[in-house]
PDB file of C-alpha atoms and ligand atoms in Angstrom:
ATOM      1  CA  MET A   9    -111.285 -83.852  47.676  1.00 96.00           C
ATOM      2  CA  CYS A  10    -108.658 -85.903  46.023  1.00 96.00           C
ATOM      3  CA  GLN A  11    -109.509 -88.742  43.648  1.00 97.00           C
ATOM      4  CA  LYS A  12    -107.143 -91.678  43.974  1.00 96.00           C
ATOM      5  CA  SER A  13    -106.972 -95.128  42.478  1.00 96.00           C
ATOM      6  CA  ILE A  14    -105.233 -98.415  43.100  1.00 94.00           C
ATOM      7  CA  SER A  15    -104.073-100.830  40.466  1.00 95.00           C
ATOM      8  CA  ILE A  16    -102.778-104.334  40.907  1.00 95.00           C
ATOM      9  CA  SER A  17    -100.513-106.287  38.654  1.00 96.00           C
ATOM     10  CA  TYR A  18    -100.200-110.019  38.263  1.00 98.00           C
ATOM     11  CA  LYS A  19     -98.855-112.534  35.816  1.00 98.00           C
ATOM     12  CA  GLU A  20    -101.047-115.020  33.996  1.00 98.00           C
ATOM     13  CA  TYR A  21     -99.823-118.295  32.503  1.00 98.00           C
ATOM     14  CA  PHE A  22    -102.067-120.048  30.011  1.00 98.00           C
ATOM     15  CA  ARG A  23    -102.007-123.809  30.715  1.00 96.00           C
ATOM     16  CA  ASN A  24     -99.076-123.095  33.069  1.00 94.00           C
ATOM     17  CA  GLU A  25     -96.753-122.448  30.143  1.00 96.00           C
ATOM     18  CA  GLY A  26     -93.737-120.455  31.342  1.00 97.00           C
ATOM     19  CA  LEU A  27     -94.614-120.831  35.013  1.00 98.00           C
ATOM     20  CA  GLU A  28     -91.448-120.758  37.153  1.00 97.00           C
ATOM     21  CA  LEU A  29     -90.351-124.209  38.256  1.00 98.00           C
ATOM     22  CA  LYS A  30     -90.561-123.374  41.991  1.00 98.00           C
ATOM     23  CA  ASP A  31     -94.129-122.117  41.532  1.00 98.00           C
ATOM     24  CA  LYS A  32     -95.105-125.166  39.515  1.00 98.00           C
ATOM     25  CA  GLU A  33     -93.636-127.421  42.190  1.00 98.00           C
ATOM     26  CA  LEU A  34     -95.636-125.639  44.911  1.00 98.00           C
ATOM     27  CA  LEU A  35     -98.808-125.817  42.853  1.00 98.00           C
ATOM     28  CA  ASP A  36     -98.288-129.555  42.353  1.00 98.00           C
ATOM     29  CA  ARG A  37     -97.950-129.952  46.111  1.00 98.00           C
ATOM     30  CA  ALA A  38    -101.198-128.011  46.587  1.00 98.00           C
ATOM     31  CA  LYS A  39    -102.934-130.182  44.012  1.00 98.00           C
ATOM     32  CA  LYS A  40    -101.748-133.329  45.776  1.00 98.00           C
ATOM     33  CA  ALA A  41    -102.868-131.943  49.137  1.00 98.00           C
ATOM     34  CA  SER A  42    -106.365-131.256  47.803  1.00 98.00           C
ATOM     35  CA  GLU A  43    -106.822-135.022  47.606  1.00 97.00           C
ATOM     36  CA  GLY A  44    -106.762-135.040  51.410  1.00 98.00           C
ATOM     37  CA  ALA A  45    -109.596-132.554  51.743  1.00 98.00           C
ATOM     38  CA  TYR A  46    -112.462-133.402  54.063  1.00 98.00           C
ATOM     39  CA  ALA A  47    -115.269-131.633  52.238  1.00 98.00           C
ATOM     40  CA  PRO A  48    -118.424-133.788  52.432  1.00 98.00           C
ATOM     41  CA  TYR A  49    -120.652-130.679  52.637  1.00 98.00           C
ATOM     42  CA  SER A  50    -119.359-128.575  49.758  1.00 98.00           C
ATOM     43  CA  ASN A  51    -117.606-131.252  47.696  1.00 98.00           C
ATOM     44  CA  PHE A  52    -115.128-128.502  46.926  1.00 98.00           C
ATOM     45  CA  ASN A  53    -111.644-129.831  47.537  1.00 98.00           C
ATOM     46  CA  VAL A  54    -109.007-127.190  48.080  1.00 98.00           C
ATOM     47  CA  GLY A  55    -105.265-127.658  48.445  1.00 98.00           C
ATOM     48  CA  ALA A  56    -102.743-125.097  49.624  1.00 98.00           C
ATOM     49  CA  ALA A  57     -98.980-125.321  49.920  1.00 98.00           C
ATOM     50  CA  VAL A  58     -96.688-122.799  51.555  1.00 98.00           C
ATOM     51  CA  ARG A  59     -92.976-122.448  50.963  1.00 98.00           C
ATOM     52  CA  LEU A  60     -91.049-121.239  53.999  1.00 98.00           C
ATOM     53  CA  SER A  61     -87.797-119.310  54.305  1.00 98.00           C
ATOM     54  CA  ASN A  62     -86.165-122.396  55.875  1.00 98.00           C
ATOM     55  CA  GLY A  63     -86.848-124.425  52.731  1.00 97.00           C
ATOM     56  CA  GLU A  64     -89.745-126.405  54.155  1.00 98.00           C
ATOM     57  CA  ILE A  65     -92.997-126.859  52.259  1.00 98.00           C
ATOM     58  CA  ILE A  66     -96.212-127.338  54.233  1.00 98.00           C
ATOM     59  CA  ALA A  67     -99.241-128.548  52.297  1.00 98.00           C
ATOM     60  CA  ALA A  68    -102.800-128.851  53.567  1.00 98.00           C
ATOM     61  CA  SER A  69    -106.434-129.071  52.545  1.00 98.00           C
ATOM     62  CA  ASN A  70    -109.792-127.708  53.667  1.00 98.00           C
ATOM     63  CA  GLN A  71    -111.367-129.472  56.626  1.00 98.00           C
ATOM     64  CA  GLU A  72    -115.111-129.118  57.036  1.00 98.00           C
ATOM     65  CA  ASN A  73    -117.424-129.856  59.930  1.00 98.00           C
ATOM     66  CA  ALA A  74    -121.138-130.525  60.387  1.00 98.00           C
ATOM     67  CA  ALA A  75    -121.225-127.266  62.373  1.00 98.00           C
ATOM     68  CA  TYR A  76    -120.283-125.382  59.204  1.00 96.00           C
ATOM     69  CA  PRO A  77    -118.368-122.392  60.582  1.00 96.00           C
ATOM     70  CA  SER A  78    -116.108-124.761  62.503  1.00 97.00           C
ATOM     71  CA  GLY A  79    -114.422-125.916  59.310  1.00 98.00           C
ATOM     72  CA  LEU A  80    -111.318-124.244  57.986  1.00 98.00           C
ATOM     73  CA  CYS A  81    -109.983-123.332  54.551  1.00 98.00           C
ATOM     74  CA  ALA A  82    -106.926-125.058  53.153  1.00 98.00           C
ATOM     75  CA  GLU A  83    -104.903-121.830  53.225  1.00 98.00           C
ATOM     76  CA  ARG A  84    -105.417-121.263  56.946  1.00 98.00           C
ATOM     77  CA  VAL A  85    -104.809-124.911  57.832  1.00 98.00           C
ATOM     78  CA  ALA A  86    -101.497-124.673  55.963  1.00 98.00           C
ATOM     79  CA  ILE A  87    -100.369-121.285  57.197  1.00 98.00           C
ATOM     80  CA  PHE A  88    -101.308-121.798  60.848  1.00 98.00           C
ATOM     81  CA  TYR A  89     -99.610-125.178  60.898  1.00 98.00           C
ATOM     82  CA  ALA A  90     -96.522-123.724  59.220  1.00 98.00           C
ATOM     83  CA  HIS A  91     -96.259-120.933  61.812  1.00 98.00           C
ATOM     84  CA  ALA A  92     -96.967-123.329  64.677  1.00 98.00           C
ATOM     85  CA  LYS A  93     -94.302-125.769  63.552  1.00 98.00           C
ATOM     86  CA  PHE A  94     -91.698-123.228  62.428  1.00 98.00           C
ATOM     87  CA  PRO A  95     -92.389-120.008  64.354  1.00 97.00           C
ATOM     88  CA  ASP A  96     -89.159-118.362  63.199  1.00 96.00           C
ATOM     89  CA  ALA A  97     -89.613-119.014  59.497  1.00 98.00           C
ATOM     90  CA  SER A  98     -91.368-116.608  57.166  1.00 98.00           C
ATOM     91  CA  VAL A  99     -93.725-117.574  54.371  1.00 98.00           C
ATOM     92  CA  GLU A 100     -92.226-116.920  50.958  1.00 98.00           C
ATOM     93  CA  SER A 101     -95.093-118.139  48.805  1.00 98.00           C
ATOM     94  CA  ILE A 102     -98.411-119.928  48.831  1.00 98.00           C
ATOM     95  CA  ALA A 103    -100.045-121.940  46.058  1.00 98.00           C
ATOM     96  CA  VAL A 104    -103.773-122.671  45.988  1.00 98.00           C
ATOM     97  CA  THR A 105    -105.837-124.897  43.752  1.00 98.00           C
ATOM     98  CA  ALA A 106    -109.210-126.629  43.950  1.00 98.00           C
ATOM     99  CA  SER A 107    -110.964-129.572  42.405  1.00 98.00           C
ATOM    100  CA  VAL A 108    -114.529-130.823  42.122  1.00 98.00           C
ATOM    101  CA  GLY A 109    -115.331-134.459  41.448  1.00 95.00           C
ATOM    102  CA  GLY A 110    -111.673-135.241  40.883  1.00 93.00           C
ATOM    103  CA  HIS A 111    -111.215-132.514  38.260  1.00 96.00           C
ATOM    104  CA  VAL A 112    -109.113-129.427  38.853  1.00 96.00           C
ATOM    105  CA  CYS A 113    -111.265-126.310  38.465  1.00 97.00           C
ATOM    106  CA  GLU A 114    -110.897-124.524  35.124  1.00 97.00           C
ATOM    107  CA  THR A 115    -110.172-121.142  36.657  1.00 97.00           C
ATOM    108  CA  PRO A 116    -108.133-120.261  39.736  1.00 98.00           C
ATOM    109  CA  THR A 117    -109.573-120.346  43.243  1.00 97.00           C
ATOM    110  CA  TYR A 118    -108.717-117.242  45.243  1.00 98.00           C
ATOM    111  CA  PRO A 119    -108.235-117.176  49.007  1.00 98.00           C
ATOM    112  CA  CYS A 120    -111.378-116.004  50.818  1.00 98.00           C
ATOM    113  CA  GLY A 121    -111.414-112.733  52.730  1.00 97.00           C
ATOM    114  CA  ALA A 122    -110.555-114.316  56.074  1.00 97.00           C
ATOM    115  CA  CYS A 123    -107.589-116.172  54.567  1.00 98.00           C
ATOM    116  CA  ARG A 124    -106.393-112.952  52.914  1.00 98.00           C
ATOM    117  CA  GLN A 125    -106.400-111.262  56.308  1.00 97.00           C
ATOM    118  CA  VAL A 126    -104.395-114.116  57.841  1.00 97.00           C
ATOM    119  CA  LEU A 127    -101.937-114.094  54.947  1.00 98.00           C
ATOM    120  CA  ALA A 128    -101.603-110.325  55.242  1.00 97.00           C
ATOM    121  CA  GLU A 129    -100.692-110.591  58.907  1.00 96.00           C
ATOM    122  CA  SER A 130     -98.144-113.276  58.112  1.00 97.00           C
ATOM    123  CA  GLU A 131     -96.630-110.877  55.593  1.00 96.00           C
ATOM    124  CA  MET A 132     -96.625-108.042  58.145  1.00 94.00           C
ATOM    125  CA  ARG A 133     -94.988-110.259  60.765  1.00 93.00           C
ATOM    126  CA  SER A 134     -92.048-111.009  58.558  1.00 95.00           C
ATOM    127  CA  GLY A 135     -91.938-107.752  56.635  1.00 94.00           C
ATOM    128  CA  SER A 136     -91.442-109.570  53.360  1.00 96.00           C
ATOM    129  CA  PRO A 137     -94.039-110.150  50.655  1.00 97.00           C
ATOM    130  CA  ILE A 138     -95.771-113.483  50.139  1.00 98.00           C
ATOM    131  CA  ARG A 139     -95.995-114.618  46.550  1.00 98.00           C
ATOM    132  CA  VAL A 140     -99.454-115.943  45.742  1.00 98.00           C
ATOM    133  CA  ILE A 141     -99.920-118.612  43.074  1.00 98.00           C
ATOM    134  CA  VAL A 142    -103.529-119.443  42.213  1.00 98.00           C
ATOM    135  CA  GLY A 143    -103.856-122.288  39.789  1.00 98.00           C
ATOM    136  CA  GLY A 144    -106.653-123.437  37.507  1.00 97.00           C
ATOM    137  CA  GLU A 145    -106.716-126.032  34.744  1.00 97.00           C
ATOM    138  CA  LYS A 146    -106.892-123.308  32.104  1.00 98.00           C
ATOM    139  CA  PHE A 147    -104.549-120.739  33.587  1.00 98.00           C
ATOM    140  CA  THR A 148    -102.545-119.798  36.635  1.00 98.00           C
ATOM    141  CA  GLN A 149    -102.039-116.349  38.073  1.00 98.00           C
ATOM    142  CA  VAL A 150     -99.152-115.110  40.199  1.00 98.00           C
ATOM    143  CA  MET A 151     -99.212-112.045  42.465  1.00 98.00           C
ATOM    144  CA  ASP A 152     -96.085-110.718  44.144  1.00 98.00           C
ATOM    145  CA  SER A 153     -97.784-109.861  47.395  1.00 97.00           C
ATOM    146  CA  ILE A 154    -101.008-110.448  49.287  1.00 97.00           C
ATOM    147  CA  SER A 155    -101.541-106.692  49.067  1.00 95.00           C
ATOM    148  CA  ALA A 156    -102.681-107.280  45.482  1.00 96.00           C
ATOM    149  CA  LEU A 157    -105.618-109.243  46.901  1.00 97.00           C
ATOM    150  CA  LEU A 158    -106.187-107.185  50.022  1.00 97.00           C
ATOM    151  CA  PRO A 159    -105.381-103.493  49.766  1.00 94.00           C
ATOM    152  CA  PHE A 160    -106.112-101.313  52.826  1.00 92.00           C
ATOM    153  CA  THR A 161    -105.381-104.242  55.127  1.00 91.00           C
ATOM    154  CA  PHE A 162    -106.515-104.003  58.722  1.00 91.00           C
ATOM    155  CA  ASP A 163    -103.343-103.825  60.783  1.00 84.00           C
ATOM    156  CA  ASN A 164    -103.527-103.949  64.554  1.00 80.00           C
ATOM    157  CA  LEU A 165     -99.985-105.160  65.146  1.00 75.00           C
ATOM    158  CA  PRO A 166     -98.180-103.159  67.831  1.00 73.00           C
ATOM    159  CA  LYS A 167     -96.256-100.400  66.053  1.00 70.00           C
ATOM    160  CA  ARG A 168     -92.493-100.703  66.407  1.00 60.00           C
TER     161      ARG A 168
HETATM  162  N1  LIG B 208    -112.258-122.996  50.734  1.00 70.11           N
HETATM  163  C1  LIG B 208    -110.913-123.082  50.899  1.00 70.11           C
HETATM  164  O1  LIG B 208    -110.399-124.024  51.504  1.00 70.11           O
HETATM  165  N2  LIG B 208    -110.149-122.116  50.370  1.00 70.11           N
HETATM  166  C2  LIG B 208    -110.610-121.106  49.586  1.00 70.11           C
HETATM  167  O2  LIG B 208    -109.822-120.315  49.093  1.00 70.11           O
HETATM  168  C3  LIG B 208    -112.047-120.971  49.323  1.00 70.11           C
HETATM  169  C4  LIG B 208    -112.925-121.907  50.070  1.00 70.11           C
HETATM  170  C5  LIG B 208    -113.082-124.083  51.271  1.00 70.11           C
HETATM  171  C6  LIG B 208    -113.990-123.753  52.415  1.00 70.11           C
HETATM  172  C7  LIG B 208    -115.036-124.824  52.274  1.00 70.11           C
HETATM  173  O3  LIG B 208    -114.563-126.018  52.870  1.00 70.11           O
HETATM  174  C8  LIG B 208    -115.131-125.064  50.785  1.00 70.11           C
HETATM  175  O4  LIG B 208    -113.928-124.554  50.233  1.00 70.11           O
HETATM  176  C9  LIG B 208    -116.316-124.416  50.117  1.00 70.11           C
HETATM  177  O5  LIG B 208    -116.370-123.080  50.385  1.00 70.11           O
END
């Protein structure tokens, strides 16, 4: 037997003080996108914005449906659209934020498990890490890779 452990590291910015300009810009785009959420069932409005290697920013929001599982999180709407529109570009970073009743949530909103898996595969496709920026009203956290949120990722990509 061999006892092992994993640790993750991330940066935390109280009231966004010291947040890098590019990250702040992406978070602002996510915040703006959350206004376009269609979330009549949860009233939880999420915005996500991805920055691509070609300089483009794609922002999106969660889209719900009366048949609940048919809805989709903001992160996956953004990332799938980004890959569909720019198949050759890689995702450099993603910012996520949520609001309820017009107020940005106090603490960050983290991508759900399914979105983490999709982000992980996007990272594997390109071979370069995706920076994750999760923003709340009180503080924002930044991780250098999706592996901080999803260690031991399922990977079924054909091995090169
Ligand atoms: N949601 C997202 O869009 N992203 C997340 O990271 C967490 C959850 C959405 C799904 C659903 O429309 C609503 O938030 C409540 O779960």
